[in-house]
Amino acid sequence: MPGYAGLVPLEGEPDVRVLGAAGGTMAIPRLGIPETVFADGPAGLRIQPKRKDDPYTYYATAFPVGTALASSWNTELIEEVGKAMGEEVKEYGVDVYLAPALNIHRNPLNGRNFEYYSEDPLVSGEIASAYVRGVQSNGVGTSVKHYAANNQESNRLRLNAHVSERAMRELYLKGFEIAIKDAEPWTIMSAYNKINGVYASANEDLLTTVLRDEWDYKGIVMTDWFGGYPGFESIQDSVSDVVAQIEAGNDLLMPGAEKQKAALVKALKEGKVNEEAINTSLKRILAYIIETPTFKGYKYSNDPDLKANAQVTRSAATEGMVLLKNEDEVLPFTNKSGTIAVFGDTSYSFIAGGTGSGDVNEAYTVSLIDGLTGAGYTIDKDLQTAYVPFVEKMNAKEMKRREENGGLLSDVQRIPEMPLDREMLAEKAKASEVAVITIGRNAGEQHDRKITNDFYLGQDEIKMINSVSDAFHAEGKKVIVILNIGGVIETATWKDKVDAILLAWQVGQEGGNSVADVFSGIKNPSGKLTMTFPVDYHNHPSAENFPGFPAHDPSEVFYKEGIYVGYRYFNTFGIKSSYEFGFGKSYTTFEYSDLKLSESTFEDEIEVSVKVKNTGEVTGKEVVQVYVSAPTNLADKPSEELRAFAKTKALKPGKSEKLKFTLKAKDLASFIDEQSAWITEKGTYTVKIGASSLDIQLTDDFSVAKDITVEKVNNVFDLDAKMETLKN
Ligand code: BGC
């Protein structure tokens, strides 16, 4: 990690080839081994855009964040996005892209949820697989991170996560398993946290027994940056347990400190580390190096097709947008004759993506105002004249505060909403066609989000929504809310006050244009939620154990909710949400019919087919979700679990498509603790075809004649403290 101030440069450290890259492997010129370069993602390549004495710029494209991409439920689209990202990786001289990130949304407050995909492991795994395939099709590598159970930022370097083996296998490992088996990522990044008392980077169960022995993974595992140290401050004085890390199967210590190298060499000389483990890691690393563009002598251009990739992000962003509410079909808003009154600081300073290592250095971000103006709408000039300087001043103040408080890793504080005068509002309501309000949120590495004034709206935001809605509704005018957020916020208390809500997410550098495409109806939103929007934060069972204890400085967190995360909890325990998992509206309507199961008794696999017809007036795509309820003789289970999904192609009005899904025994199995096995148990299964996890359109049953042991696995992840987990 060139330039890290606290580190003595490693012997032979090369000059920085790609400025702003997070690190890489060292050159050993004596052996003809070149350095290779790793740089961050996951919302686009993170490198420095400007270099000293160099007039050239090295901007990368800011693509939609993880939640936005996942909400598209479109694996083909994600593969295209991955391809575009990978082109920038390769053309800027990087060998491994430190992405995708697929930790489970255990709790809505995780500061990095925006980088991740879902509360559901199937969605996470399928999206990550597509992403890896796309990036790696360029001949560069990925690093699937953070393996595993890295579901919060508070004290991330030393947090001990207590997790049952069943929750590990069914939720926290499952997405990794899918991505690793389907897409063969070149590298995996082990997480910072401990799992049941053992650092992920020194956890043999995790890195060898499961990853290598059970899943047959052949690539390399690298630590997260300084993984295995209890805190960044400890790096100067101590050294991680390098022997445990290498022997557990963690091949590469990132970014690699002189002290760690010395400790390993000493252990080797004294016979205190298994030499075979070192040789195995070296072989894996060398096997990686010969695959890299650097080793192959690829002449990168430093000139990726940023124009083409801007179009990729503009279009991809629209597919992940979730239309939460659309009373009286106020959207698409096609009337361009009058003016639009645009409220909310964020409308004037759109958020492309989150902060921390996932923050891309893009050349520009299109604001909502610019997007709408570009699409031919007229924006109220008085509001614009008031907002622009206010937002600029507040943002400058906040940036200064952040620079003084840790820079990239500083917490993020939302700037207050500009106060609105009542008379002015009444006047604007008369003069404009419609009101648009943007609510913005940002967060990132090192900090979890807060319950008040973050998950719940701030008083200033509530006041804005109330006063704008009152004024506009008094004139018979509609109010549209755009959510420019990276993670879940509370919606239940205010959603009735407005007419439409478009969850745009943090949509990348073309954000304003992408929103305008949906606002105007050029694009029909087809995203659906990959996580629950609860009525109340405390409805999530993890709320009682997040971010852990002691509360002021948590070092332990107990995953007492077990497998009941997200909709698995809400649906099973009948807890009402504001918007459920899988929910999302469209500008058109769909009809589901012709559900067919290939057989009524399961043998090796079963084929499920269903017809989806566009019954509305505009072209649209529909996300179709296949849930299955399974018998519960051997273990308690969620009332239903997502077992497959697909998105239709763009269906013209009146057109339909038949979708087919194949369910194998493993897709239906649960992890049965007592038997250390994945078992598809005998009994009746109900297939539920859903437009969301609650909006079940069609159902049918099939049976399994006798218990099927799909896979016997090792008994791993023993708890290091007593913990009861939630049962249904
Ligand atoms: C983050 C990783 C990132 C790495 C390198 C760490 O702090 O957790 O996601 O890839 O830094 O920048």
XYZ file of C-alpha atoms and ligand atoms in Angstrom:
740
model
C 0.000 0.000 0.000
C 2.313 2.623 -1.250
C 2.288 5.863 0.643
C 0.779 4.531 3.851
C 2.445 6.913 6.272
C 2.683 4.570 9.243
C 4.480 1.804 7.412
C 8.121 1.290 6.650
C 8.140 0.635 2.915
C 8.686 -3.016 2.141
C 11.993 -3.987 0.677
C 11.914 -3.601 -3.088
C 8.656 -1.653 -3.050
C 8.181 -0.241 -6.510
C 7.231 3.261 -7.460
C 3.516 3.806 -7.502
C 2.237 2.690 -10.879
C -1.465 3.391 -10.398
C -1.942 6.295 -8.035
C -4.726 5.737 -5.527
C -4.744 1.953 -5.868
C -5.185 0.272 -2.493
C -2.168 -2.008 -2.785
C -0.941 -5.089 -4.550
C 1.708 -7.765 -4.573
C 5.414 -6.940 -4.523
C 7.809 -7.336 -7.395
C 10.712 -9.759 -7.059
C 12.787 -8.630 -10.046
C 15.457 -11.289 -9.361
C 12.843 -13.926 -10.269
C 11.116 -11.960 -13.005
C 8.039 -11.512 -10.861
C 6.316 -8.165 -11.453
C 4.274 -6.222 -8.949
C 0.540 -6.539 -9.465
C -2.005 -3.891 -8.553
C -5.274 -4.050 -6.557
C -7.764 -1.188 -6.493
C -11.122 -0.672 -4.868
C -14.660 -0.826 -5.917
C -17.413 -1.828 -5.777
C -19.332 1.069 -7.401
C -16.558 1.667 -9.924
C -12.768 1.733 -9.923
C -11.279 3.842 -7.150
C -8.009 5.507 -8.208
C -6.656 9.053 -7.975
C -7.930 11.104 -10.884
C -4.968 13.487 -10.988
C -1.227 12.920 -10.827
C 1.589 15.312 -10.126
C 3.104 17.033 -13.143
C 0.681 15.205 -15.397
C -1.964 17.125 -17.368
C -3.862 13.885 -18.073
C -6.819 12.815 -15.882
C -7.673 9.322 -14.641
C -11.352 9.556 -13.766
C -13.389 6.405 -13.431
C -17.119 5.929 -13.869
C -19.294 5.995 -10.740
C -21.867 3.270 -11.334
C -24.995 2.713 -9.208
C -24.180 1.380 -5.724
C -24.734 -2.254 -4.730
C -28.287 -1.887 -3.422
C -29.261 -0.082 -6.627
C -27.754 -2.749 -8.880
C -29.290 -5.589 -6.896
C -32.727 -3.968 -6.976
C -32.752 -4.548 -10.722
C -32.810 -8.332 -10.091
C -31.373 -8.481 -13.595
C -28.287 -10.672 -13.750
C -27.707 -10.023 -17.468
C -27.661 -6.304 -16.806
C -25.265 -6.719 -13.889
C -22.932 -8.726 -16.097
C -22.917 -5.848 -18.596
C -22.161 -3.382 -15.806
C -19.376 -5.677 -14.578
C -17.938 -5.795 -18.099
C -17.851 -2.007 -18.243
C -16.230 -1.749 -14.798
C -13.662 -4.381 -15.732
C -12.717 -2.485 -18.869
C -11.763 0.503 -16.703
C -9.861 -1.788 -14.327
C -7.842 -3.241 -17.186
C -7.271 -0.016 -19.105
C -6.012 1.781 -16.012
C -3.418 -0.931 -15.379
C -5.070 -2.660 -12.418
C -4.972 -6.450 -12.018
C -7.529 -7.073 -9.278
C -10.670 -5.089 -8.597
C -11.527 -5.242 -4.864
C -15.195 -6.028 -5.470
C -17.974 -7.176 -5.358
C -19.067 -6.835 -1.738
C -21.938 -9.062 -0.675
C -22.408 -9.075 3.055
C -25.959 -9.632 4.169
C -28.119 -6.690 5.250
C -28.581 -8.065 8.761
C -29.648 -4.669 10.069
C -30.621 -1.484 8.220
C -28.050 0.639 10.057
C -24.913 -1.002 8.691
C -23.004 1.953 7.247
C -21.875 -0.120 4.264
C -25.189 -1.695 3.284
C -25.113 0.477 0.170
C -22.149 -1.550 -1.094
C -23.967 -4.819 -0.426
C -26.991 -6.302 -2.126
C -29.677 -7.750 0.029
C -30.988 -9.354 3.178
C -31.355 -12.517 1.083
C -28.383 -14.725 0.200
C -29.744 -16.001 -3.118
C -30.145 -12.474 -4.465
C -26.710 -11.551 -3.092
C -25.041 -14.611 -4.605
C -26.663 -14.371 -8.030
C -25.944 -10.659 -8.381
C -22.351 -11.144 -7.228
C -21.835 -14.043 -9.666
C -23.011 -11.957 -12.590
C -20.808 -9.068 -11.492
C -17.723 -11.297 -11.192
C -18.366 -12.884 -14.595
C -18.663 -9.451 -16.181
C -15.533 -7.981 -14.607
C -13.398 -11.090 -15.133
C -14.422 -11.402 -18.787
C -11.816 -8.658 -19.304
C -9.026 -10.895 -18.059
C -8.704 -9.082 -14.726
C -9.503 -10.415 -11.273
C -12.084 -9.666 -8.598
C -11.967 -9.951 -4.821
C -15.251 -11.071 -3.378
C -15.537 -9.457 0.045
C -15.840 -9.373 3.064
C -15.753 -13.082 3.882
C -17.770 -13.390 6.196
C -20.284 -12.050 8.738
C -18.940 -8.506 8.328
C -22.339 -6.943 8.859
C -21.547 -3.745 10.697
C -18.892 -1.056 10.877
C -18.804 -0.282 14.604
C -15.474 -1.634 15.884
C -15.142 -3.668 12.740
C -11.494 -4.599 13.329
C -12.014 -6.360 16.620
C -15.696 -7.176 16.794
C -16.531 -10.735 17.776
C -19.651 -11.881 15.932
C -21.341 -14.826 17.611
C -23.214 -16.689 14.898
C -24.795 -20.139 14.828
C -23.491 -22.579 12.246
C -26.932 -22.735 10.672
C -27.158 -18.955 10.218
C -23.598 -18.936 8.863
C -24.351 -21.606 6.311
C -27.877 -20.582 5.291
C -27.354 -16.817 5.284
C -23.873 -15.422 5.746
C -21.917 -17.921 3.626
C -24.551 -18.809 1.070
C -24.036 -15.838 -1.248
C -20.284 -16.441 -1.223
C -20.842 -20.110 -1.975
C -22.985 -19.258 -4.995
C -20.565 -16.661 -6.360
C -17.498 -18.828 -5.773
C -18.956 -21.930 -7.393
C -20.627 -20.135 -10.306
C -18.132 -17.461 -11.186
C -14.726 -18.488 -9.781
C -13.453 -15.138 -8.542
C -9.667 -14.872 -8.648
C -9.491 -13.765 -5.022
C -11.532 -13.604 -1.827
C -11.061 -10.941 0.860
C -11.366 -12.228 4.413
C -13.302 -9.982 6.784
C -11.980 -7.942 9.710
C -14.269 -9.348 12.388
C -13.989 -12.473 14.472
C -16.480 -15.272 14.070
C -17.125 -17.096 17.341
C -13.868 -15.864 18.796
C -11.535 -16.382 15.824
C -10.525 -13.663 13.364
C -11.952 -14.382 9.917
C -8.421 -14.022 8.528
C -7.171 -16.734 10.904
C -10.251 -18.930 10.779
C -9.464 -22.373 9.432
C -13.124 -23.425 9.422
C -13.890 -20.491 7.171
C -10.823 -20.364 4.927
C -9.942 -24.021 4.550
C -12.641 -26.418 5.737
C -15.537 -24.636 4.069
C -13.858 -22.620 1.327
C -11.299 -25.119 0.054
C -12.419 -28.549 1.241
C -16.159 -28.204 0.799
C -16.366 -25.650 -2.022
C -13.121 -26.529 -3.795
C -12.007 -22.914 -4.175
C -8.656 -22.596 -5.943
C -7.924 -18.873 -5.863
C -6.191 -16.765 -3.233
C -7.489 -15.308 -0.007
C -6.209 -11.903 1.052
C -6.906 -10.142 4.335
C -8.861 -6.939 4.431
C -6.462 -4.039 4.970
C -4.746 -4.705 8.344
C -7.124 -7.584 9.050
C -6.162 -9.447 12.207
C -5.154 -6.296 14.118
C -7.581 -5.244 16.835
C -7.566 -1.617 15.611
C -5.714 0.655 13.182
C -3.898 2.228 16.145
C -2.355 -1.139 17.038
C -0.484 -1.437 13.737
C 2.508 0.572 14.932
C 3.194 -1.482 18.033
C 1.974 -4.979 17.429
C 1.824 -7.643 14.794
C -1.113 -9.787 13.764
C -0.976 -13.531 14.419
C 0.643 -14.212 11.062
C 1.223 -17.890 11.750
C -2.456 -18.486 12.512
C -3.432 -16.465 9.436
C -1.197 -18.373 7.018
C -1.971 -21.754 8.534
C -5.712 -21.057 8.381
C -5.416 -20.540 4.625
C -5.144 -16.765 4.340
C -2.543 -16.524 1.586
C -1.846 -12.834 1.491
C -1.578 -10.259 4.274
C -2.740 -6.877 3.049
C -1.364 -4.355 2.784
C 1.607 -6.156 4.380
C 3.767 -4.604 7.078
C 7.484 -5.094 7.610
C 6.780 -6.455 11.082
C 4.461 -9.104 9.735
C 7.055 -10.232 7.232
C 9.730 -10.378 9.910
C 7.459 -12.378 12.214
C 6.703 -14.894 9.509
C 10.341 -15.326 8.505
C 11.285 -15.792 12.160
C 8.563 -18.399 12.658
C 9.739 -20.209 9.555
C 13.360 -20.262 10.739
C 12.328 -21.524 14.147
C 10.039 -24.172 12.709
C 7.000 -22.568 14.303
C 4.933 -22.294 11.148
C 3.948 -25.098 8.865
C 6.261 -24.650 5.874
C 3.800 -26.505 3.673
C 1.170 -23.836 4.397
C 3.583 -21.158 3.192
C 4.416 -23.132 0.069
C 0.735 -23.636 -0.682
C 0.049 -19.920 -0.401
C 3.050 -19.095 -2.560
C 1.878 -21.483 -5.247
C -1.564 -19.941 -5.246
C -0.129 -16.430 -5.467
C 2.216 -17.359 -8.305
C -0.638 -19.078 -10.143
C -2.554 -15.812 -9.791
C 0.345 -13.668 -10.971
C 0.805 -15.511 -14.243
C -2.849 -14.836 -15.099
C -2.586 -11.089 -14.581
C -2.535 -8.529 -17.381
C 0.663 -7.189 -15.822
C 2.491 -10.502 -16.117
C 1.164 -10.968 -19.628
C 2.593 -7.569 -20.532
C -0.754 -6.006 -21.401
C -0.230 -2.456 -22.654
C -3.039 -0.619 -20.925
C -4.224 2.573 -22.542
C -5.191 4.738 -19.547
C -8.075 5.578 -21.829
C -11.141 3.485 -21.039
C -14.331 4.300 -22.902
C -15.781 6.645 -20.272
C -18.411 7.931 -22.701
C -19.799 4.486 -23.382
C -19.673 3.578 -19.694
C -21.604 6.726 -18.768
C -24.416 5.347 -20.923
C -24.123 1.962 -19.201
C -24.539 3.534 -15.752
C -27.310 5.889 -16.885
C -29.362 3.032 -18.185
C -28.519 0.464 -15.479
C -29.559 2.902 -12.761
C -33.097 3.127 -14.095
C -33.623 -0.638 -13.805
C -32.804 -0.648 -10.131
C -35.194 2.168 -9.250
C -38.125 1.064 -7.146
C -41.442 2.813 -7.524
C -42.807 2.618 -3.991
C -45.948 4.658 -4.448
C -47.761 6.188 -7.424
C -51.229 7.513 -6.504
C -53.336 8.559 -9.487
C -50.401 7.662 -11.724
C -48.725 10.973 -11.107
C -45.597 9.396 -12.565
C -44.498 9.445 -15.295
C -44.893 13.195 -15.226
C -45.128 14.201 -18.867
C -46.388 17.751 -18.606
C -43.506 20.014 -19.611
C -45.577 23.182 -20.047
C -45.229 24.803 -16.628
C -42.563 24.852 -13.929
C -41.592 22.248 -11.374
C -40.905 23.345 -7.797
C -37.938 21.337 -6.593
C -37.234 21.035 -2.857
C -34.631 19.314 -0.717
C -30.912 20.072 -0.546
C -30.075 16.797 -2.261
C -31.970 17.765 -5.416
C -29.236 20.316 -5.997
C -26.354 18.099 -4.967
C -27.191 14.552 -5.957
C -25.397 11.703 -4.190
C -23.720 9.353 -6.663
C -22.513 6.850 -4.072
C -21.371 6.293 -0.493
C -18.130 7.195 1.226
C -14.964 5.323 2.221
C -13.084 2.880 0.023
C -16.218 2.437 -2.060
C -16.203 6.096 -3.101
C -15.346 6.496 -6.779
C -13.476 9.542 -8.094
C -15.776 10.353 -10.982
C -15.401 13.368 -13.256
C -18.915 14.716 -12.570
C -22.289 13.921 -11.018
C -25.450 14.995 -12.791
C -27.787 16.600 -10.251
C -31.526 16.123 -10.335
C -31.926 19.712 -11.478
C -29.556 19.219 -14.393
C -31.207 15.939 -15.282
C -34.713 17.415 -15.313
C -33.594 20.520 -17.162
C -31.827 18.390 -19.748
C -35.041 16.422 -20.226
C -36.907 19.625 -21.123
C -38.548 20.506 -17.799
C -38.543 24.048 -16.450
C -37.312 24.305 -12.885
C -38.502 27.072 -10.591
C -35.747 29.664 -10.694
C -36.398 31.298 -7.297
C -35.990 28.013 -5.496
C -32.894 27.175 -7.481
C -31.383 30.582 -6.713
C -32.001 30.079 -3.004
C -30.941 26.444 -2.770
C -27.724 26.445 -4.795
C -25.653 28.817 -2.607
C -27.152 27.353 0.587
C -26.228 23.813 -0.391
C -22.752 24.834 -1.603
C -22.013 26.592 1.666
C -23.309 23.750 3.831
C -21.522 21.093 1.817
C -18.225 22.999 2.034
C -18.616 23.205 5.801
C -19.367 19.503 6.064
C -16.425 18.563 3.820
C -14.133 20.641 6.024
C -15.464 18.898 9.128
C -14.877 15.529 7.518
C -11.345 16.403 6.489
C -10.599 17.352 10.081
C -12.177 14.124 11.356
C -10.458 11.336 9.497
C -10.986 12.359 5.846
C -12.092 9.374 3.821
C -12.983 7.371 6.923
C -14.783 10.210 8.718
C -18.463 9.834 9.595
C -21.006 11.575 7.388
C -23.393 14.189 8.708
C -26.388 15.232 6.703
C -26.583 18.962 6.039
C -29.781 20.555 7.397
C -32.652 21.245 5.021
C -32.987 24.840 3.923
C -35.876 26.427 5.884
C -38.914 27.208 3.728
C -41.114 30.245 4.127
C -44.899 29.604 4.249
C -45.925 32.437 1.978
C -43.304 31.528 -0.538
C -44.602 27.938 -0.512
C -48.167 29.068 -1.087
C -47.011 31.148 -4.011
C -44.977 28.287 -5.515
C -47.884 25.900 -5.118
C -50.022 28.250 -7.207
C -47.392 28.870 -9.833
C -45.975 25.363 -10.384
C -47.342 22.177 -11.910
C -45.966 19.795 -9.318
C -43.578 19.591 -6.343
C -40.561 17.318 -6.222
C -38.770 16.683 -2.920
C -35.514 14.773 -2.674
C -34.531 13.087 0.567
C -30.828 12.223 0.647
C -28.667 9.971 2.805
C -25.022 9.107 2.791
C -22.899 6.732 4.859
C -19.825 4.596 4.531
C -16.939 2.683 5.903
C -16.036 2.784 9.590
C -19.376 4.132 10.834
C -22.817 2.672 11.206
C -25.833 4.836 10.630
C -27.894 6.330 13.440
C -31.473 5.598 14.433
C -32.566 9.201 14.898
C -32.120 11.792 12.217
C -30.928 9.133 9.807
C -33.039 5.957 9.768
C -35.911 8.158 10.958
C -36.206 11.442 9.112
C -34.951 14.564 10.845
C -37.395 17.174 12.120
C -36.268 19.515 9.329
C -37.138 16.896 6.723
C -40.521 16.128 8.263
C -41.285 19.821 8.338
C -40.324 20.141 4.680
C -42.523 17.211 3.615
C -45.445 18.508 5.685
C -45.283 22.107 4.597
C -44.701 21.369 0.909
C -47.488 18.762 0.872
C -49.952 21.043 2.669
C -49.259 23.944 0.354
C -49.384 21.923 -2.876
C -52.367 19.780 -1.931
C -54.280 22.936 -1.015
C -53.884 23.919 -4.683
C -54.754 20.439 -5.950
C -51.143 19.838 -6.979
C -49.200 16.628 -6.476
C -46.032 15.935 -4.489
C -43.391 13.476 -5.678
C -40.596 12.273 -3.393
C -37.289 11.008 -4.779
C -35.175 8.954 -2.377
C -31.475 9.401 -3.110
C -30.321 6.982 -0.419
C -27.998 4.008 -0.036
C -29.843 2.061 2.656
C -33.222 1.726 4.294
C -35.027 4.649 5.952
C -38.347 4.923 7.745
C -41.273 5.580 5.403
C -44.416 4.525 7.291
C -45.121 7.815 9.084
C -44.882 10.118 6.069
C -45.700 8.096 2.958
C -49.414 8.971 3.148
C -48.634 12.659 2.906
C -47.189 12.491 -0.586
C -48.502 11.194 -3.900
C -45.555 9.319 -5.341
C -42.279 7.924 -4.027
C -39.483 6.879 -6.348
C -36.645 5.062 -4.607
C -33.811 6.011 -6.930
C -30.972 4.856 -4.618
C -27.492 6.324 -4.985
C -27.472 6.060 -8.702
C -23.983 6.815 -9.921
C -22.616 9.796 -11.786
C -25.487 10.031 -14.268
C -27.979 10.121 -11.376
C -30.011 13.170 -12.404
C -30.313 11.906 -15.980
C -31.303 8.439 -14.829
C -34.034 9.840 -12.583
C -35.236 12.134 -15.363
C -35.518 9.122 -17.704
C -37.894 7.457 -15.244
C -39.654 10.676 -14.208
C -40.515 11.448 -17.816
C -41.462 7.884 -18.722
C -38.667 7.206 -21.224
C -37.880 4.333 -18.868
C -40.377 2.327 -16.870
C -38.987 1.524 -13.392
C -38.705 -2.228 -12.858
C -36.720 -2.494 -9.621
C -37.991 -4.344 -6.577
C -36.799 -4.209 -2.997
C -34.058 -6.637 -2.029
C -34.633 -5.801 1.622
C -37.535 -5.045 3.958
C -38.553 -1.442 4.671
C -39.903 -1.900 8.214
C -42.537 0.224 9.901
C -40.228 0.729 12.845
C -36.503 0.131 13.233
C -37.151 -2.044 16.292
C -39.291 -4.431 14.250
C -36.031 -5.983 13.073
C -35.067 -8.650 15.617
C -31.392 -7.739 15.132
C -32.188 -4.279 16.550
C -31.793 -5.754 20.038
C -28.283 -6.865 19.178
C -26.883 -4.152 16.991
C -24.184 -2.978 16.992
C -23.529 -5.122 20.060
C -22.290 -4.601 23.581
C -21.055 -2.824 25.557
C -23.290 -0.317 23.829
C -20.837 2.605 23.920
C -17.976 0.571 22.451
C -19.248 -2.790 21.216
C -16.807 -5.658 21.008
C -19.313 -8.524 20.993
C -22.425 -9.005 18.911
C -24.816 -11.931 19.240
C -26.807 -12.949 16.182
C -29.678 -14.133 18.358
C -32.192 -13.838 15.566
C -30.484 -16.845 13.945
C -31.844 -17.427 10.463
C -34.730 -14.973 10.938
C -33.266 -12.007 9.100
C -35.350 -9.652 6.948
C -38.455 -11.147 5.321
C -37.617 -14.532 6.843
C -38.559 -12.866 10.129
C -41.292 -10.451 9.066
C -43.246 -13.014 7.051
C -42.837 -15.908 9.481
C -43.778 -13.914 12.561
C -46.468 -11.859 10.823
C -44.856 -8.470 11.380
C -46.239 -5.770 9.110
C -43.674 -3.842 7.104
C -43.962 -0.503 5.355
C -42.779 -2.049 2.080
C -42.019 -5.735 2.014
C -39.114 -7.615 0.488
C -39.627 -7.988 -3.241
C -42.022 -5.035 -3.546
C -41.952 -2.579 -6.439
C -44.542 -0.974 -8.715
C -44.439 -0.277 -12.425
C -46.026 2.106 -14.910
C -47.786 -0.949 -16.287
C -49.533 -3.999 -14.801
C -48.822 -7.709 -15.112
C -50.942 -10.807 -14.969
C -49.554 -14.157 -13.816
C -50.977 -17.431 -15.114
C -50.272 -21.013 -16.160
C -48.160 -22.104 -13.213
C -46.938 -25.606 -14.028
C -44.729 -27.988 -12.087
C -43.000 -30.645 -14.181
C -43.988 -33.326 -11.664
C -45.932 -33.689 -8.489
C -43.358 -35.900 -6.756
C -39.807 -34.643 -6.622
C -37.083 -36.928 -8.009
C -33.858 -35.095 -8.933
C -35.220 -31.743 -9.907
C -38.446 -30.014 -10.689
C -39.204 -27.488 -13.362
C -41.486 -24.592 -12.540
C -42.953 -22.536 -15.353
C -45.204 -19.518 -15.280
C -46.594 -17.060 -17.799
C -46.407 -13.306 -17.229
C -48.397 -10.927 -19.396
C -48.165 -7.147 -19.632
C -51.787 -6.077 -19.165
C -51.131 -2.342 -19.022
C -50.483 0.351 -21.561
C -46.718 0.760 -21.626
C -43.754 -1.545 -22.122
C -42.303 -2.938 -18.919
C -40.306 -5.676 -17.233
C -41.443 -7.732 -14.264
C -39.339 -9.398 -11.549
C -40.826 -12.813 -10.817
C -40.004 -14.418 -7.476
C -40.243 -18.102 -6.652
C -40.737 -18.765 -2.943
C -40.992 -22.218 -1.448
C -42.503 -23.327 1.879
C -40.925 -26.533 3.133
C -41.931 -29.122 5.719
C -40.601 -28.590 9.222
C -40.200 -31.975 10.845
C -36.426 -31.863 11.171
C -36.087 -28.157 11.939
C -38.082 -24.955 12.148
C -37.999 -22.915 8.964
C -39.139 -19.539 7.663
C -42.700 -19.571 6.325
C -41.192 -19.282 2.851
C -37.820 -18.653 1.290
C -36.812 -17.243 -2.066
C -35.497 -20.175 -4.098
C -35.309 -18.673 -7.616
C -36.065 -15.454 -9.461
C -35.985 -14.003 -12.952
C -36.842 -10.847 -14.781
C -38.899 -10.836 -17.944
C -37.577 -9.139 -21.037
C -39.170 -5.802 -21.972
C -42.770 -6.797 -22.650
C -44.866 -4.612 -24.913
C -48.521 -4.106 -23.873
C -50.441 -7.335 -24.426
C -47.279 -9.417 -24.781
C -46.348 -12.257 -22.478
C -43.375 -14.429 -21.620
C -43.082 -17.897 -20.189
C -40.426 -18.140 -17.494
C -38.852 -21.408 -16.420
C -37.034 -22.241 -13.210
C -35.282 -25.437 -12.233
C -35.230 -26.375 -8.561
C -32.715 -28.970 -7.452
C -32.575 -30.703 -4.078
C -29.890 -28.296 -2.842
C -32.134 -25.336 -3.696
C -34.808 -26.719 -1.395
C -32.593 -27.916 1.439
C -32.066 -26.525 4.918
C -29.010 -27.012 7.081
C -29.840 -29.541 9.779
C -27.503 -29.013 12.697
C -27.837 -32.388 14.377
C -26.802 -34.146 11.194
C -24.277 -31.573 9.905
C -26.000 -31.875 6.570
C -28.084 -30.075 3.979
C -31.320 -31.991 3.872
C -34.394 -31.735 1.683
C -36.869 -33.333 3.970
C -39.828 -35.440 3.016
C -43.276 -33.919 2.915
C -45.246 -31.321 1.032
C -43.641 -28.247 -0.524
C -45.613 -25.241 -1.720
C -44.289 -23.218 -4.627
C -45.440 -19.599 -4.364
C -44.989 -17.348 -7.362
C -44.766 -13.826 -6.029
C -44.762 -10.317 -7.405
C -43.299 -9.682 -3.930
C -42.750 -11.820 -0.840
C -46.312 -11.067 0.272
C -48.039 -10.554 -3.054
C -48.280 -14.239 -3.981
C -49.983 -14.639 -7.361
C -50.051 -18.401 -7.864
C -49.287 -21.498 -5.782
C -48.942 -25.220 -6.315
C -47.669 -28.151 -4.282
C -45.325 -31.043 -4.835
C -44.080 -33.713 -2.512
C -40.789 -35.299 -1.582
C -41.120 -38.986 -0.756
C -38.220 -39.415 1.636
C -35.525 -37.260 3.238
C -32.756 -36.416 0.777
C -29.327 -35.774 2.248
C -27.972 -33.393 -0.344
C -24.597 -32.865 1.245
C -22.873 -34.000 4.407
C -20.568 -31.247 5.648
C -18.110 -30.643 8.463
C -19.088 -29.515 11.891
C -17.632 -26.008 12.081
C -18.014 -22.576 13.744
C -18.426 -23.825 17.294
C -19.858 -21.090 19.481
C -17.423 -19.560 21.949
C -20.199 -18.339 24.254
C -23.638 -19.597 25.121
C -26.321 -18.247 22.802
C -29.965 -19.137 22.302
C -31.261 -18.318 18.853
C -34.771 -17.410 17.819
C -36.972 -20.321 16.810
C -40.257 -20.331 14.993
C -12.139 -2.020 3.270
C -12.132 -2.889 2.026
C -11.209 -2.277 1.002
C -9.824 -2.100 1.603
C -8.813 -1.507 0.648
C -10.750 -1.693 3.769
O -10.789 -0.732 4.775
O -12.872 -2.668 4.294
O -13.418 -3.025 1.517
O -11.166 -3.064 -0.155
O -9.931 -1.239 2.735
O -9.041 -0.170 0.436
